[in-house]
N, CA and C of each residue as an Amber inpcrd file, in Angstrom:
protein
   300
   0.8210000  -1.1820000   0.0000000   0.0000000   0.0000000   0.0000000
   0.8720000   1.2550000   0.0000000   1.8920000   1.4920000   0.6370000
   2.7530000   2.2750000   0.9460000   3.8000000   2.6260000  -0.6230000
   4.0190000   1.8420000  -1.5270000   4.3720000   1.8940000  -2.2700000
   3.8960000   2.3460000  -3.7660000   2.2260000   1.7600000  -3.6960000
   1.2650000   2.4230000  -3.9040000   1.0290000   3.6760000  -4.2170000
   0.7200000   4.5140000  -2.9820000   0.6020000   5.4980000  -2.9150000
   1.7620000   6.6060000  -3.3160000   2.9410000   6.2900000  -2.4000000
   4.4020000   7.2930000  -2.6740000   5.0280000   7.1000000  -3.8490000
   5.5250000   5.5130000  -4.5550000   6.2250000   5.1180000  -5.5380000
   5.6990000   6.2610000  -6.5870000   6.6750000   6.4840000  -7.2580000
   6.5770000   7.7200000  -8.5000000   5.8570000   9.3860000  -8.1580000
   6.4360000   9.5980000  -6.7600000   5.4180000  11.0240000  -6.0890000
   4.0650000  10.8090000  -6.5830000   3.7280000   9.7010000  -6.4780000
   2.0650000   9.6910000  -6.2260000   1.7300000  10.3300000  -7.7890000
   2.4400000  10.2350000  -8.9410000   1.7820000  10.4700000  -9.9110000
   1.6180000   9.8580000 -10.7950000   1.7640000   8.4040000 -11.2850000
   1.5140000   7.3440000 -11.8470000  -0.1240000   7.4210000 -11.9100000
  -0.6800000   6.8230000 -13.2840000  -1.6350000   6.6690000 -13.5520000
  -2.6570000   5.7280000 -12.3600000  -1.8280000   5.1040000 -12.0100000
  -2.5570000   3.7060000 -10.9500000  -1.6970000   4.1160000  -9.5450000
  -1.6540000   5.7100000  -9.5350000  -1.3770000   5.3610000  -7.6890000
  -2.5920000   5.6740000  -6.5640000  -2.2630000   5.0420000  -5.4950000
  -3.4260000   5.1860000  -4.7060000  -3.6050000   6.4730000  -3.7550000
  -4.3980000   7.3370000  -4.3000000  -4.1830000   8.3090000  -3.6240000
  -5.4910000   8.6890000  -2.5220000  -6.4100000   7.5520000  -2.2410000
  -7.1230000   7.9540000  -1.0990000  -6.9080000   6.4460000  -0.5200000
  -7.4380000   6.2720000   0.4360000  -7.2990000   5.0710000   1.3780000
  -8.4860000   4.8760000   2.3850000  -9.4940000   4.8400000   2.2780000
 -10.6770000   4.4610000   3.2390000  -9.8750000   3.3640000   4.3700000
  -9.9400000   3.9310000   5.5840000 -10.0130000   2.3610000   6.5590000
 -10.9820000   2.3250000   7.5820000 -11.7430000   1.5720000   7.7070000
 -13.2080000   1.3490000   8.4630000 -12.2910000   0.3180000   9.6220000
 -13.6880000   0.1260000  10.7250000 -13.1980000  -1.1310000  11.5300000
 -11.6880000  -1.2910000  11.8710000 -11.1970000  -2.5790000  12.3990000
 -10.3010000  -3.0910000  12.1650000  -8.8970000  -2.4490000  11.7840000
  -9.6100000  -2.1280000  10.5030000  -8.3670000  -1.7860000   9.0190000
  -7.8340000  -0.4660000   9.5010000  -8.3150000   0.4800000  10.6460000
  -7.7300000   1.4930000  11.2920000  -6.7640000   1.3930000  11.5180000
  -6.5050000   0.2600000  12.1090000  -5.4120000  -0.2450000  13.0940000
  -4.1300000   0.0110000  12.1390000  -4.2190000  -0.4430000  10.6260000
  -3.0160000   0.3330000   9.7340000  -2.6330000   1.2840000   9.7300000
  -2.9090000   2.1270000   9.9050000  -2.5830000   3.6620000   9.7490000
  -1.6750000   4.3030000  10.2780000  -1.1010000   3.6860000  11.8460000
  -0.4360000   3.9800000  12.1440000   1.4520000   3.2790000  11.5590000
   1.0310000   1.8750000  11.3320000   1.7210000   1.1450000   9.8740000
   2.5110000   2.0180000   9.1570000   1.1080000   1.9840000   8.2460000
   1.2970000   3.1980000   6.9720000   2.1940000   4.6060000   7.0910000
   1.8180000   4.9980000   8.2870000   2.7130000   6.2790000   8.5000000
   3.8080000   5.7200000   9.2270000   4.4330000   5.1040000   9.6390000
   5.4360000   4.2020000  10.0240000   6.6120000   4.2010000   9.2170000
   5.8830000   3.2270000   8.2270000   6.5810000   2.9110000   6.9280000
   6.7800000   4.3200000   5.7270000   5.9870000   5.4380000   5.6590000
   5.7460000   6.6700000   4.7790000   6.8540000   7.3770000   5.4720000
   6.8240000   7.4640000   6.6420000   8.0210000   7.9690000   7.2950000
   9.7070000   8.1150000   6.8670000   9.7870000   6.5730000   6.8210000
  11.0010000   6.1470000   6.4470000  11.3610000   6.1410000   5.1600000
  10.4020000   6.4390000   4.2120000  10.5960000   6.8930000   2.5790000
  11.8110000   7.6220000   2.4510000  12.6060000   7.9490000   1.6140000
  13.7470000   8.8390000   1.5230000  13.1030000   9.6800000   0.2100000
  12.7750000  10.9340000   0.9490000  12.8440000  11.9690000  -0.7350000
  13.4790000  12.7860000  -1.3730000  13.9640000  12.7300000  -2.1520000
  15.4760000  13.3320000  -2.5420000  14.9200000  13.5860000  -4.4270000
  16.2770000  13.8650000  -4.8940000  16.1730000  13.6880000  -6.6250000
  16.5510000  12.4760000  -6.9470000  15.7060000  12.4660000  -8.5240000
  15.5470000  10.9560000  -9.2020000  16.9990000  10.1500000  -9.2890000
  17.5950000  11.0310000  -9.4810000  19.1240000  10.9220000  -9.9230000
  19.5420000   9.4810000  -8.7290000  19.1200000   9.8380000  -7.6720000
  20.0950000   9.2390000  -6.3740000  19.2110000   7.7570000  -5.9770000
  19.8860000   6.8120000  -6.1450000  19.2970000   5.4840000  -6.1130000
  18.4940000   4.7280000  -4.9660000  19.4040000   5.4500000  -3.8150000
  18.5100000   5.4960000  -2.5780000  17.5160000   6.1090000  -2.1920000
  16.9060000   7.0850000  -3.1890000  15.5750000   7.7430000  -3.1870000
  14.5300000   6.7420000  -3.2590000  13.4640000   7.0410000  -2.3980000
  11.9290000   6.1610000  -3.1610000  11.2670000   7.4070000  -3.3220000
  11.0150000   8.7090000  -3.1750000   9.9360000   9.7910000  -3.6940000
  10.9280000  10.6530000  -4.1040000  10.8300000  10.7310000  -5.5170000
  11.5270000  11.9930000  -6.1420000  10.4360000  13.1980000  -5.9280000
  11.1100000  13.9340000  -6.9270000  10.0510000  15.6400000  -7.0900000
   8.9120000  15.4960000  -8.0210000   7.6030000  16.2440000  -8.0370000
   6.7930000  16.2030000  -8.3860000   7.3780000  16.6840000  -9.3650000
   6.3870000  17.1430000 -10.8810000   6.3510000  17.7470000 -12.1850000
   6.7650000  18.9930000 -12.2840000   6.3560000  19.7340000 -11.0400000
   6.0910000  21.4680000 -11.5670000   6.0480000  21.8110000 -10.0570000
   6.0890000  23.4670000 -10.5520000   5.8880000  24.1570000  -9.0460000
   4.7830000  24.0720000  -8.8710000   3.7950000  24.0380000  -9.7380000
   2.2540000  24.1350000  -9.6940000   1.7690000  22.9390000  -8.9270000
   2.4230000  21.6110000  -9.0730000   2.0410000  20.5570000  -8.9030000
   2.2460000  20.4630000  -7.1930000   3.5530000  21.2140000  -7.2960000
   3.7440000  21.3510000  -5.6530000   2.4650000  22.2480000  -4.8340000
   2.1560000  23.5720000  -5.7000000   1.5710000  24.2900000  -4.6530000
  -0.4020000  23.4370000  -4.6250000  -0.0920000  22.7420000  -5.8750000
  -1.7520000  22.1810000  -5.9640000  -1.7420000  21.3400000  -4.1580000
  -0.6180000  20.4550000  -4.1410000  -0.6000000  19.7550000  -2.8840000
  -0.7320000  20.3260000  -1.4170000  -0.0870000  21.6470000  -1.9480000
   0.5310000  22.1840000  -0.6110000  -1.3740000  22.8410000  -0.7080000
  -1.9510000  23.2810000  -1.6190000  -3.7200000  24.0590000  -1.3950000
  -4.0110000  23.0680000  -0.6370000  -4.1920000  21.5880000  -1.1060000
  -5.4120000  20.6930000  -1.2170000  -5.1410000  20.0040000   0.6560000
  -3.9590000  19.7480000   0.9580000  -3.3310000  19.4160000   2.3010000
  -4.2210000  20.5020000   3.0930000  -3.6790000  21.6730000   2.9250000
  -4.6760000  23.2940000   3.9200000  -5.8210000  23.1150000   3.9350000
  -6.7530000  22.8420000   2.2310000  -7.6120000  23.0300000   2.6200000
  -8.8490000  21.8650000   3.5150000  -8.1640000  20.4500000   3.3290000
  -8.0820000  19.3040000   4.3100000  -7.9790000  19.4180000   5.2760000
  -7.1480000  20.2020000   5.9160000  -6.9970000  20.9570000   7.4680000
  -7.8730000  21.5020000   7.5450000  -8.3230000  22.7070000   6.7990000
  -9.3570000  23.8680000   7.0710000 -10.4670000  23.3010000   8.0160000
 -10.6620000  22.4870000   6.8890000 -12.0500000  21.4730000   6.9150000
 -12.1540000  20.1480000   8.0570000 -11.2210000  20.2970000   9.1710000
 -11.2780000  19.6340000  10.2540000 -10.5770000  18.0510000  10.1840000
  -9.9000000  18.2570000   8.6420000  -9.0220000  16.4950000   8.8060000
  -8.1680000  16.5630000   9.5130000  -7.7310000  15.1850000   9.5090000
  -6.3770000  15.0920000  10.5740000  -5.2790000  14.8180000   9.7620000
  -3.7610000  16.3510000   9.5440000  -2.8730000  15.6560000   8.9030000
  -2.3570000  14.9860000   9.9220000  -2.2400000  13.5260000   9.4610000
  -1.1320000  12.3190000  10.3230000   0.4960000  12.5760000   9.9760000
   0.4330000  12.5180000   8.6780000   1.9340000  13.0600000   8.4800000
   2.1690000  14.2140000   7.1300000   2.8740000  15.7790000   7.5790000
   2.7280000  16.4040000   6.4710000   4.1680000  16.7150000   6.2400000
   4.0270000  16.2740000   4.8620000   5.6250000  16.5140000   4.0670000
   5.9580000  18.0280000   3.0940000   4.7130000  18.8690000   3.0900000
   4.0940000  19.3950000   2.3860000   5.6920000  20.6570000   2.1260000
   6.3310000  20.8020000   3.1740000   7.0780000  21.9870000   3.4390000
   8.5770000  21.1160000   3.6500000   8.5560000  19.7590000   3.1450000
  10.3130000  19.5090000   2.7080000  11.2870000  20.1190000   2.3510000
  12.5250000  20.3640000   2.8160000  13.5760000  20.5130000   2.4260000
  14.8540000  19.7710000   1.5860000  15.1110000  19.7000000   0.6190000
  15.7770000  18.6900000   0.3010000  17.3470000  19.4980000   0.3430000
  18.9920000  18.9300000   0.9660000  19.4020000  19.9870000   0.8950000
  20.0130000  19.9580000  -0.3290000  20.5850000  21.1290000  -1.0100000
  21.0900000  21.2500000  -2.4640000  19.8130000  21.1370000  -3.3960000
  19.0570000  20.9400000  -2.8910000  17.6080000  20.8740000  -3.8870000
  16.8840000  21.8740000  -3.3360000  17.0000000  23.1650000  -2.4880000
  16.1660000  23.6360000  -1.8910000  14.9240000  24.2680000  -2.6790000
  15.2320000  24.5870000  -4.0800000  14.2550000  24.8100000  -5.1300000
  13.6640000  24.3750000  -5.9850000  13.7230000  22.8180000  -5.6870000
  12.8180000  21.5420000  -6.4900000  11.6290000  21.2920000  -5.8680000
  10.5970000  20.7410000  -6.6420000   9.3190000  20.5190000  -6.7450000
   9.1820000  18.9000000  -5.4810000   9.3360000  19.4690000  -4.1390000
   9.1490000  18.2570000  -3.4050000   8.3240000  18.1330000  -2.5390000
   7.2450000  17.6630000  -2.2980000   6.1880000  17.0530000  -1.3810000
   7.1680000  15.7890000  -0.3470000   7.6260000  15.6030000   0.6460000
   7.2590000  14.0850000   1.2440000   6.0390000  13.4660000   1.7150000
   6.2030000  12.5580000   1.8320000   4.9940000  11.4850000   1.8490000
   4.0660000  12.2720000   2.7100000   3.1060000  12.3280000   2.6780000
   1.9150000  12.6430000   3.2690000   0.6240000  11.9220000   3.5150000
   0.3420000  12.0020000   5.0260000  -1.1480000  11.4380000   5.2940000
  -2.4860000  12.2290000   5.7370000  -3.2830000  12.6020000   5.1860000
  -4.1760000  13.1600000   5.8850000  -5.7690000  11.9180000   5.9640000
């Protein structure tokens, strides 16, 4: 699931970008952000990366709206990557993993 979602900054045609968990299946979440945690996000270039940079600046600030306005609206961010630093990259298009 985790791979899912982050593998290719979440922009692959088939990534999972919502996650319903009812019952039980709650109990992942804390998992999930566990494992999202330990992602490394860096540039494509570097082999030990699993989340490179998004497309665009646009693509960044679409994330960085849609995260706020998720907050606004009383969600819970679990984990926000929204304001990464990468160093030597400080002006690339980077989200880390994020849960809301």
């Amino acid at each position: 699931m985790t791979a899912a979602a982050f593998g290719a900054a979440g922009q692959r045609c088939m990534a999972l970008s919502a996650g319903i968990f009812v019952g039980e299946a709650k109990e992942w979440i804390n998992d999930i952000k566990g494992k999202a945690m330990n992602l490394k996000t860096g540039p494509a270039s570097d082999n030990s990366v699993d989340v490179g940079p998004l497309i665009s600046k646009a693509s960044v600030e679409r994330v960085r709206r849609l995260v706020q306005s998720a907050r606004d609206e009383g969600a819970n961010v679990i984990l926000d990557g929204t304001n990464v630093s990468i160093k030597g990259y400080e002006e690339g298009f980077y989200i880390a993993p994020t849960i809301v």
